[in-house]
Amino acid sequence: MADTARAERAREARELRRAQILAVALQVFSEKGYHAASISDVVKAAGVARGTFYQYFDSKHAIFHELLDQLIAGLSASIVGVDLSEGAAPVRQQLIGTVTRIVDAVDTNRPFVRIVLRVAVGLDAEVDAKLEEFYGNIRSVIALSLRRGQMMGLIRECDPELAAVCVLGSFRAVIEQYLGSDDEVDTHRLALGILEFSLKGLLA
Amino acid sequence: MADTARAERAREARELRRAQILAVALQVFSEKGYHAASISDVVKAAGVARGTFYQYFDSKHAIFHELLDQLIAGLSASIVGVDLSEGAAPVRQQLIGTVTRIVDAVDTNRPFVRIVLRVAVGLDAEVDAKLEEFYGNIRSVIALSLRRGQMMGLIRECDPELAAVCVLGSFRAVIEQYLGSDDEVDTHRLALGILEFSLKGLLA
Amino acid sequence: MADTARAERAREARELRRAQILAVALQVFSEKGYHAASISDVVKAAGVARGTFYQYFDSKHAIFHELLDQLIAGLSASIVGVDLSEGAAPVRQQLIGTVTRIVDAVDTNRPFVRIVLRVAVGLDAEVDAKLEEFYGNIRSVIALSLRRGQMMGLIRECDPELAAVCVLGSFRAVIEQYLGSDDEVDTHRLALGILEFSLKGLLA
Amino acid sequence: MADTARAERAREARELRRAQILAVALQVFSEKGYHAASISDVVKAAGVARGTFYQYFDSKHAIFHELLDQLIAGLSASIVGVDLSEGAAPVRQQLIGTVTRIVDAVDTNRPFVRIVLRVAVGLDAEVDAKLEEFYGNIRSVIALSLRRGQMMGLIRECDPELAAVCVLGSFRAVIEQYLGSDDEVDTHRLALGILEFSLKGLLA
DNA sequence: CATGAATGAGTTTTCATTCAT
DNA sequence: GATGAATGAAAACTCATTCAT
């Protein structure tokens, strides 16, 4: 029984260590980029030996992909389409909620933003594919919502795919512009601004 | 006189060689990305010796920056604000013209797209600064036009800076999505789509 | 008394564990070779922790040498010179017996063959020295027997040292060729063949 | 024209450098063995930079295999079967000639011996395959000669394959024993001794 | 001015060994 | 006595840059 308890403690310690190295690597990658960041940087920052790193991760490549997967999964979770069924909250309110939720999630995860929006761009084919899948999923959700909106007469006539690209593009741009740095921002104002732009356009 | 002529010819030959290496490097960087592209790749593709490369360019870093400057300068030229003076073409027509002009410029210059939108992202602080200046200028032009439009009652009440970010973001996204690959696209349809989205939004 | 008994049992358990690790290491070394075999392989195959391994053996080097010593000792025992005293069995019968005994010993101990004939070759000076001593002893026994045979007129005039090298060489070659793999072989036929070759040569 | 001459000189210089590195590597591998020898050892001994090594050879593995191939090819050339046609030299004289030729070739190429007989043994599957092919070819030549000899009544009844293994084995053993070190030896005496042993055996 | 062989600092990765629990 | 996570020295390999020809 003592053995079980000890093994359990050991397992937990391992997971903690692993999580710690992941967190440190996230910082290092987001600060220096993928290529400029060396495993030396990571282990120095984590205060572990080189070998320890390789006990937990197969390679520099591997830990980066694990980070990327984890980050993408985290964000994917907060992205949901609009609920148009009866009894659901008003559409506009839902949209404000979703946008605010995402902006806040991003706001509290700055290193994340840098990796997905800047560090991981154009790295290699596999990374590109992952990001493209991620963005593709989001575009699909948006396009689907737009198509439904069109059927209900809420959304004007237009190519939903192209519109989805535009919506996601403006969204990403705002996030990159305002949350890419370390400054404080009024996330609520941003969420509202993005939404108004996408819904009402700029004409008076 | 003969000497002057000969010197002149030599200077021209040098400039041609320089331009050729730049052109080759543009291709190589756009295909492989900055890090994966090696000087070996460039000199092999250009058919010159390694040493020759270094007679024309100080470093890999240097030629990339020169390319980036040149690309940014080329695009900056095609971006102009809206002319609101009397006698100018109707605003909507101007906008369609500008957007179409830019989309076409990008369309005929695919390697450019890849470098500015993908290869140069997150490379290092200096590159980031250049891109930020480039995008900043565009945003300023847009924001200024929007502010003028608001004064004339053409543009609705909103934060012009934030709106500029959105406009540029949707624009970039469309370009990246449709012009990032090597496929044929209907550039006119894209130009119209982007414009309608930014001006009228999505609501019916 | 109880303490003595318990200590005894502990000692036996230790020796068993030690022997088991040795046996596993024999397999691992014979399959992968010295360098390709890692301590990880050994402890995994033995089902013990890395630290346990180092409680029984000082180093990878040490366990390999211990194995080598043990293997060499085992084989050395089955090698005895010819008994030429009166009343001894006929020489030819003795030789057949010895050769068959060795070939059988090797046959039932394939991992041994691989280590002594392949894995331990050219590893380092110390290992080389041990093998050289082993082979040297065998050559001495052979040479001595040959010298005695020459005095009795049984063996033709020749350099006994050189002849001993030849005899051992053909012996090793046959073993390596036929027992190095995992195939079944007719050990008796081999023993006879080697013997005939050494004694009668190839001429008609 | 001057360019052609210069290019020619450059090519020759490259080949010389390549040959020099190969020669140095032969020494280093033969002295330290494959694993203990590092590329650092080779480049230090050759007086070139690490990168230079990799301009000429793809990897440590690659240069070793090139050496091995070259060594095996060199020796394979000096091994020919017995010519039994009318008018050919007497068989015994041919054999003495061949054996002496090989022993001399080995004698003047001591580092070669170490690599093929010791360093390359049990390294990895590919190396083993190469050596096995080499020895297999030699055994084939020997066995074929023996079979022909049996048909002519020169060689006694026996399994030619097994006999070939014995012949090659005694040969290798003598070479390893007497030529593996750096000592002077009487190569003629060795050649004769090996031959007598194989042909006449040891019985009086 | 062109050439391309040489350079070597810097990177990722491995694995025998130690030691706190 | 057993455990296995941590260690870090050492290895193979890359590639932007230099410089003698």
CSV table of N, CA and C in Angstrom, one decimal, chain A residues 2-120:
chain,number,residue,atom,x,y,z
A,2,ALA,N,1.9,1.2,0.8
A,2,ALA,CA,2.8,2.3,0.8
A,2,ALA,C,3.4,2.5,-0.6
A,3,ASP,N,3.7,1.4,-1.2
A,3,ASP,CA,4.2,1.4,-2.6
A,3,ASP,C,3.3,2.2,-3.5
A,4,THR,N,2.0,1.8,-3.4
A,4,THR,CA,1.0,2.4,-4.3
A,4,THR,C,1.0,4.0,-4.1
A,5,ALA,N,1.0,4.3,-2.8
A,5,ALA,CA,1.0,5.7,-2.5
A,5,ALA,C,2.3,6.4,-3.0
A,6,ARG,N,3.4,5.8,-2.9
A,6,ARG,CA,4.6,6.4,-3.3
A,6,ARG,C,4.6,6.5,-4.9
A,7,ALA,N,4.1,5.4,-5.5
A,7,ALA,CA,4.1,5.5,-7.0
A,7,ALA,C,3.2,6.6,-7.4
A,8,GLU,N,2.1,6.8,-6.7
A,8,GLU,CA,1.1,7.8,-7.0
A,8,GLU,C,1.8,9.2,-6.9
A,9,ARG,N,2.5,9.4,-5.8
A,9,ARG,CA,3.2,10.7,-5.6
A,9,ARG,C,4.2,10.9,-6.7
A,10,ALA,N,4.9,9.8,-7.1
A,10,ALA,CA,5.9,9.9,-8.2
A,10,ALA,C,5.2,10.3,-9.5
A,11,ARG,N,4.1,9.7,-9.8
A,11,ARG,CA,3.4,10.0,-11.0
A,11,ARG,C,3.0,11.5,-11.0
A,12,GLU,N,2.5,11.9,-9.9
A,12,GLU,CA,2.1,13.3,-9.8
A,12,GLU,C,3.3,14.3,-10.0
A,13,ALA,N,4.4,13.9,-9.4
A,13,ALA,CA,5.6,14.7,-9.5
A,13,ALA,C,6.0,14.8,-11.0
A,14,ARG,N,5.9,13.7,-11.7
A,14,ARG,CA,6.3,13.6,-13.1
A,14,ARG,C,5.3,14.6,-13.9
A,15,GLU,N,4.1,14.5,-13.6
A,15,GLU,CA,3.2,15.3,-14.4
A,15,GLU,C,3.4,16.8,-14.1
A,16,LEU,N,3.7,17.1,-12.9
A,16,LEU,CA,4.0,18.5,-12.5
A,16,LEU,C,5.2,19.0,-13.3
A,17,ARG,N,6.2,18.2,-13.2
A,17,ARG,CA,7.5,18.5,-13.9
A,17,ARG,C,7.2,18.7,-15.4
A,18,ARG,N,6.4,17.8,-16.0
A,18,ARG,CA,6.1,17.9,-17.4
A,18,ARG,C,5.4,19.2,-17.7
A,19,ALA,N,4.4,19.5,-16.9
A,19,ALA,CA,3.6,20.7,-17.1
A,19,ALA,C,4.5,21.9,-17.0
A,20,GLN,N,5.4,21.9,-16.0
A,20,GLN,CA,6.3,23.0,-15.8
A,20,GLN,C,7.2,23.3,-17.0
A,21,ILE,N,7.7,22.2,-17.6
A,21,ILE,CA,8.6,22.3,-18.7
A,21,ILE,C,7.8,22.9,-19.9
A,22,LEU,N,6.6,22.3,-20.1
A,22,LEU,CA,5.7,22.8,-21.1
A,22,LEU,C,5.4,24.3,-21.0
A,23,ALA,N,5.2,24.7,-19.8
A,23,ALA,CA,4.9,26.2,-19.5
A,23,ALA,C,6.1,27.0,-19.9
A,24,VAL,N,7.2,26.6,-19.4
A,24,VAL,CA,8.5,27.3,-19.7
A,24,VAL,C,8.7,27.4,-21.2
A,25,ALA,N,8.5,26.3,-21.9
A,25,ALA,CA,8.8,26.2,-23.3
A,25,ALA,C,7.8,27.2,-24.0
A,26,LEU,N,6.6,27.2,-23.5
A,26,LEU,CA,5.6,28.1,-24.1
A,26,LEU,C,6.1,29.6,-24.1
A,27,GLN,N,6.6,30.0,-22.9
A,27,GLN,CA,7.2,31.3,-22.8
A,27,GLN,C,8.4,31.5,-23.7
A,28,VAL,N,9.3,30.6,-23.7
A,28,VAL,CA,10.5,30.7,-24.5
A,28,VAL,C,10.2,30.8,-26.0
A,29,PHE,N,9.3,29.9,-26.4
A,29,PHE,CA,8.9,29.9,-27.9
A,29,PHE,C,8.2,31.3,-28.2
A,30,SER,N,7.4,31.7,-27.3
A,30,SER,CA,6.6,32.9,-27.7
A,30,SER,C,7.5,34.1,-27.6
A,31,GLU,N,8.6,34.1,-26.8
A,31,GLU,CA,9.4,35.2,-26.8
A,31,GLU,C,10.5,35.3,-27.9
A,32,LYS,N,11.0,34.1,-28.2
A,32,LYS,CA,12.1,34.1,-29.2
A,32,LYS,C,11.7,33.5,-30.6
A,33,GLY,N,10.5,32.9,-30.7
A,33,GLY,CA,10.2,32.2,-31.9
A,33,GLY,C,10.7,30.8,-31.9
A,34,TYR,N,10.3,30.0,-32.8
A,34,TYR,CA,10.7,28.6,-32.8
A,34,TYR,C,12.2,28.4,-33.1
A,35,HIS,N,12.7,29.0,-34.1
A,35,HIS,CA,14.1,28.7,-34.5
A,35,HIS,C,15.1,29.3,-33.5
A,36,ALA,N,14.8,30.6,-33.1
A,36,ALA,CA,15.8,31.2,-32.2
A,36,ALA,C,15.8,30.6,-30.8
A,37,ALA,N,14.7,29.9,-30.5
A,37,ALA,CA,14.6,29.3,-29.2
A,37,ALA,C,15.4,28.0,-29.3
A,38,SER,N,16.3,27.8,-28.4
A,38,SER,CA,17.0,26.5,-28.3
A,38,SER,C,16.6,25.7,-27.1
A,39,ILE,N,16.9,24.4,-27.2
A,39,ILE,CA,16.6,23.5,-26.1
A,39,ILE,C,17.4,24.0,-24.8
A,40,SER,N,18.5,24.5,-25.1
A,40,SER,CA,19.3,25.1,-24.0
A,40,SER,C,18.6,26.2,-23.3
A,41,ASP,N,17.9,27.1,-24.1
A,41,ASP,CA,17.1,28.1,-23.5
A,41,ASP,C,16.0,27.6,-22.6
A,42,VAL,N,15.4,26.5,-23.1
A,42,VAL,CA,14.3,26.0,-22.4
A,42,VAL,C,14.8,25.3,-21.1
A,43,VAL,N,15.8,24.5,-21.1
A,43,VAL,CA,16.2,23.9,-19.9
A,43,VAL,C,16.8,24.8,-18.9
A,44,LYS,N,17.5,25.9,-19.5
A,44,LYS,CA,18.0,26.9,-18.6
A,44,LYS,C,16.9,27.6,-17.8
A,45,ALA,N,15.9,28.0,-18.6
A,45,ALA,CA,14.8,28.7,-18.0
A,45,ALA,C,14.0,27.8,-17.0
A,46,ALA,N,13.9,26.5,-17.3
A,46,ALA,CA,13.2,25.6,-16.5
A,46,ALA,C,14.0,25.1,-15.3
A,47,GLY,N,15.3,25.3,-15.4
A,47,GLY,CA,16.2,24.9,-14.3
A,47,GLY,C,16.3,23.4,-14.2
A,48,VAL,N,16.3,22.7,-15.4
A,48,VAL,CA,16.5,21.3,-15.4
A,48,VAL,C,17.7,21.0,-16.3
A,49,ALA,N,18.2,19.7,-16.3
A,49,ALA,CA,19.3,19.4,-17.1
A,49,ALA,C,18.7,19.0,-18.5
A,50,ARG,N,19.6,19.0,-19.5
A,50,ARG,CA,19.2,18.7,-20.9
A,50,ARG,C,18.5,17.4,-20.9
A,51,GLY,N,19.1,16.4,-20.3
A,51,GLY,CA,18.6,15.1,-20.3
A,51,GLY,C,17.2,15.0,-19.8
A,52,THR,N,16.9,15.8,-18.8
A,52,THR,CA,15.6,15.7,-18.2
A,52,THR,C,14.6,16.1,-19.2
A,53,PHE,N,14.9,17.1,-20.0
A,53,PHE,CA,14.0,17.5,-21.1
A,53,PHE,C,13.6,16.4,-21.9
A,54,TYR,N,14.6,15.6,-22.3
A,54,TYR,CA,14.4,14.5,-23.3
A,54,TYR,C,13.8,13.3,-22.6
A,55,GLN,N,13.7,13.3,-21.3
A,55,GLN,CA,12.9,12.3,-20.6
A,55,GLN,C,11.4,12.5,-20.8
A,56,TYR,N,11.1,13.8,-21.0
A,56,TYR,CA,9.7,14.1,-21.0
A,56,TYR,C,9.2,14.4,-22.5
A,57,PHE,N,10.1,14.8,-23.3
A,57,PHE,CA,9.7,15.1,-24.7
A,57,PHE,C,10.7,14.5,-25.7
A,58,ASP,N,10.2,14.1,-26.8
A,58,ASP,CA,11.1,13.4,-27.7
A,58,ASP,C,12.0,14.4,-28.5
A,59,SER,N,11.6,15.5,-28.7
A,59,SER,CA,12.4,16.5,-29.5
A,59,SER,C,11.8,17.9,-29.4
A,60,LYS,N,12.6,18.8,-29.8
A,60,LYS,CA,12.1,20.2,-29.9
A,60,LYS,C,10.8,20.3,-30.7
A,61,HIS,N,10.9,19.6,-31.8
A,61,HIS,CA,9.7,19.5,-32.7
A,61,HIS,C,8.5,19.0,-31.9
A,62,ALA,N,8.7,17.9,-31.2
A,62,ALA,CA,7.6,17.3,-30.5
A,62,ALA,C,7.0,18.2,-29.4
A,63,ILE,N,7.8,18.9,-28.6
A,63,ILE,CA,7.2,19.7,-27.6
A,63,ILE,C,6.5,20.9,-28.2
A,64,PHE,N,7.0,21.4,-29.3
A,64,PHE,CA,6.3,22.5,-30.0
A,64,PHE,C,4.9,22.1,-30.5
A,65,HIS,N,4.9,20.9,-31.1
A,65,HIS,CA,3.6,20.4,-31.6
A,65,HIS,C,2.6,20.1,-30.4
A,66,GLU,N,3.2,19.6,-29.3
A,66,GLU,CA,2.3,19.3,-28.2
A,66,GLU,C,1.7,20.7,-27.7
A,67,LEU,N,2.6,21.7,-27.6
A,67,LEU,CA,2.1,23.0,-27.2
A,67,LEU,C,1.0,23.5,-28.1
A,68,LEU,N,1.3,23.4,-29.4
A,68,LEU,CA,0.4,23.9,-30.4
A,68,LEU,C,-1.0,23.1,-30.3
A,69,ASP,N,-0.9,21.8,-30.2
A,69,ASP,CA,-2.2,21.0,-30.1
A,69,ASP,C,-3.0,21.5,-28.9
A,70,GLN,N,-2.3,21.6,-27.8
A,70,GLN,CA,-2.9,22.0,-26.5
A,70,GLN,C,-3.6,23.3,-26.7
A,71,LEU,N,-2.8,24.3,-27.3
A,71,LEU,CA,-3.4,25.6,-27.4
A,71,LEU,C,-4.6,25.7,-28.3
A,72,ILE,N,-4.5,25.0,-29.5
A,72,ILE,CA,-5.6,25.0,-30.4
A,72,ILE,C,-6.8,24.3,-29.8
A,73,ALA,N,-6.6,23.2,-29.1
A,73,ALA,CA,-7.7,22.6,-28.4
A,73,ALA,C,-8.3,23.5,-27.4
A,74,GLY,N,-7.5,24.2,-26.6
A,74,GLY,CA,-8.0,25.1,-25.6
A,74,GLY,C,-9.0,26.2,-26.3
A,75,LEU,N,-8.5,26.8,-27.4
A,75,LEU,CA,-9.3,27.8,-28.0
A,75,LEU,C,-10.5,27.2,-28.7
A,76,SER,N,-10.3,26.1,-29.4
A,76,SER,CA,-11.4,25.5,-30.1
A,76,SER,C,-12.6,25.3,-29.2
A,77,ALA,N,-12.4,25.0,-28.0
A,77,ALA,CA,-13.5,24.7,-27.0
A,77,ALA,C,-14.4,26.0,-26.8
A,78,SER,N,-13.8,27.2,-26.9
A,78,SER,CA,-14.6,28.3,-26.6
A,78,SER,C,-15.3,28.9,-27.8
A,79,ILE,N,-15.1,28.2,-28.9
A,79,ILE,CA,-15.8,28.6,-30.2
A,79,ILE,C,-17.0,27.8,-30.5
A,80,VAL,N,-18.2,28.4,-30.4
A,80,VAL,CA,-19.4,27.6,-30.7
A,80,VAL,C,-20.3,28.5,-31.6
A,81,GLY,N,-21.1,27.8,-32.4
A,81,GLY,CA,-22.0,28.5,-33.3
A,81,GLY,C,-23.1,29.2,-32.6
A,82,VAL,N,-23.9,29.9,-33.3
A,82,VAL,CA,-25.0,30.6,-32.7
A,82,VAL,C,-26.2,29.6,-32.5
A,83,ASP,N,-26.8,29.7,-31.4
A,83,ASP,CA,-28.0,28.8,-31.1
A,83,ASP,C,-29.3,29.5,-31.6
A,84,LEU,N,-29.9,29.0,-32.6
A,84,LEU,CA,-31.1,29.7,-33.2
A,84,LEU,C,-32.4,29.0,-32.8
A,85,SER,N,-32.3,28.1,-31.9
A,85,SER,CA,-33.5,27.4,-31.5
A,85,SER,C,-34.4,28.3,-30.6
A,86,GLU,N,-35.7,28.0,-30.6
A,86,GLU,CA,-36.6,28.8,-29.7
A,86,GLU,C,-36.1,28.7,-28.3
A,87,GLY,N,-36.3,29.7,-27.5
A,87,GLY,CA,-35.9,29.7,-26.1
A,87,GLY,C,-34.5,30.0,-25.9
A,88,ALA,N,-33.7,30.1,-26.9
A,88,ALA,CA,-32.3,30.4,-26.8
A,88,ALA,C,-32.2,31.9,-26.6
A,89,ALA,N,-31.1,32.4,-26.0
A,89,ALA,CA,-30.9,33.8,-25.8
A,89,ALA,C,-30.9,34.5,-27.1
A,90,PRO,N,-31.2,35.8,-27.1
A,90,PRO,CA,-31.3,36.6,-28.4
A,90,PRO,C,-29.9,36.5,-29.1
A,91,VAL,N,-30.0,36.4,-30.4
A,91,VAL,CA,-28.8,36.2,-31.2
A,91,VAL,C,-27.7,37.2,-30.9
A,92,ARG,N,-28.1,38.5,-30.9
A,92,ARG,CA,-27.1,39.5,-30.6
A,92,ARG,C,-26.4,39.3,-29.3
A,93,GLN,N,-27.1,38.9,-28.3
A,93,GLN,CA,-26.6,38.7,-27.0
A,93,GLN,C,-25.6,37.5,-27.0
A,94,GLN,N,-26.0,36.4,-27.7
A,94,GLN,CA,-25.2,35.3,-27.8
A,94,GLN,C,-23.8,35.6,-28.4
A,95,LEU,N,-23.9,36.4,-29.5
A,95,LEU,CA,-22.7,36.8,-30.2
A,95,LEU,C,-21.8,37.6,-29.3
A,96,ILE,N,-22.4,38.6,-28.6
A,96,ILE,CA,-21.6,39.4,-27.7
A,96,ILE,C,-20.9,38.5,-26.7
A,97,GLY,N,-21.7,37.5,-26.2
A,97,GLY,CA,-21.1,36.6,-25.2
A,97,GLY,C,-20.0,35.8,-25.8
A,98,THR,N,-20.2,35.2,-26.9
A,98,THR,CA,-19.1,34.4,-27.5
A,98,THR,C,-17.8,35.2,-27.8
A,99,VAL,N,-18.1,36.3,-28.4
A,99,VAL,CA,-16.9,37.2,-28.7
A,99,VAL,C,-16.2,37.6,-27.5
A,100,THR,N,-16.9,38.0,-26.5
A,100,THR,CA,-16.3,38.5,-25.3
A,100,THR,C,-15.6,37.3,-24.6
A,101,ARG,N,-16.2,36.1,-24.6
A,101,ARG,CA,-15.5,35.0,-24.0
A,101,ARG,C,-14.2,34.7,-24.7
A,102,ILE,N,-14.2,34.7,-26.0
A,102,ILE,CA,-12.9,34.4,-26.7
A,102,ILE,C,-11.9,35.5,-26.5
A,103,VAL,N,-12.3,36.7,-26.6
A,103,VAL,CA,-11.4,37.8,-26.3
A,103,VAL,C,-10.8,37.7,-24.9
A,104,ASP,N,-11.6,37.4,-24.0
A,104,ASP,CA,-11.1,37.3,-22.6
A,104,ASP,C,-10.1,36.1,-22.5
A,105,ALA,N,-10.5,34.9,-23.1
A,105,ALA,CA,-9.6,33.8,-23.1
A,105,ALA,C,-8.3,34.1,-23.7
A,106,VAL,N,-8.3,34.8,-24.8
A,106,VAL,CA,-7.0,35.2,-25.4
A,106,VAL,C,-6.3,36.2,-24.5
A,107,ASP,N,-7.1,37.1,-23.9
A,107,ASP,CA,-6.5,38.2,-23.0
A,107,ASP,C,-5.7,37.6,-21.9
A,108,THR,N,-6.2,36.5,-21.3
A,108,THR,CA,-5.5,35.9,-20.2
A,108,THR,C,-4.4,34.9,-20.6
A,109,ASN,N,-4.2,34.8,-21.9
A,109,ASN,CA,-3.3,33.8,-22.4
A,109,ASN,C,-2.3,34.4,-23.5
A,110,ARG,N,-1.7,35.5,-23.1
A,110,ARG,CA,-0.9,36.2,-24.1
A,110,ARG,C,0.1,35.4,-24.8
A,111,PRO,N,0.9,34.6,-24.1
A,111,PRO,CA,2.0,33.8,-24.8
A,111,PRO,C,1.3,32.9,-25.8
A,112,PHE,N,0.2,32.4,-25.5
A,112,PHE,CA,-0.6,31.6,-26.5
A,112,PHE,C,-0.8,32.3,-27.8
A,113,VAL,N,-1.3,33.5,-27.7
A,113,VAL,CA,-1.6,34.3,-28.9
A,113,VAL,C,-0.3,34.4,-29.7
A,114,ARG,N,0.8,34.7,-29.1
A,114,ARG,CA,2.0,34.9,-29.9
A,114,ARG,C,2.3,33.6,-30.7
A,115,ILE,N,2.2,32.5,-30.0
A,115,ILE,CA,2.5,31.3,-30.7
A,115,ILE,C,1.6,31.0,-31.9
A,116,VAL,N,0.3,31.0,-31.6
A,116,VAL,CA,-0.6,30.7,-32.7
A,116,VAL,C,-0.6,31.7,-33.8
A,117,LEU,N,-0.5,33.0,-33.5
A,117,LEU,CA,-0.6,34.0,-34.5
A,117,LEU,C,0.7,34.4,-35.2
A,118,ARG,N,1.8,34.2,-34.5
A,118,ARG,CA,3.1,34.7,-35.0
A,118,ARG,C,4.1,33.6,-35.2
A,119,VAL,N,4.4,32.9,-34.1
A,119,VAL,CA,5.6,31.9,-34.1
A,119,VAL,C,5.3,30.8,-35.0
A,120,ALA,N,4.0,30.3,-35.0
A,120,ALA,CA,3.8,29.1,-35.7
A,120,ALA,C,3.5,29.3,-37.2
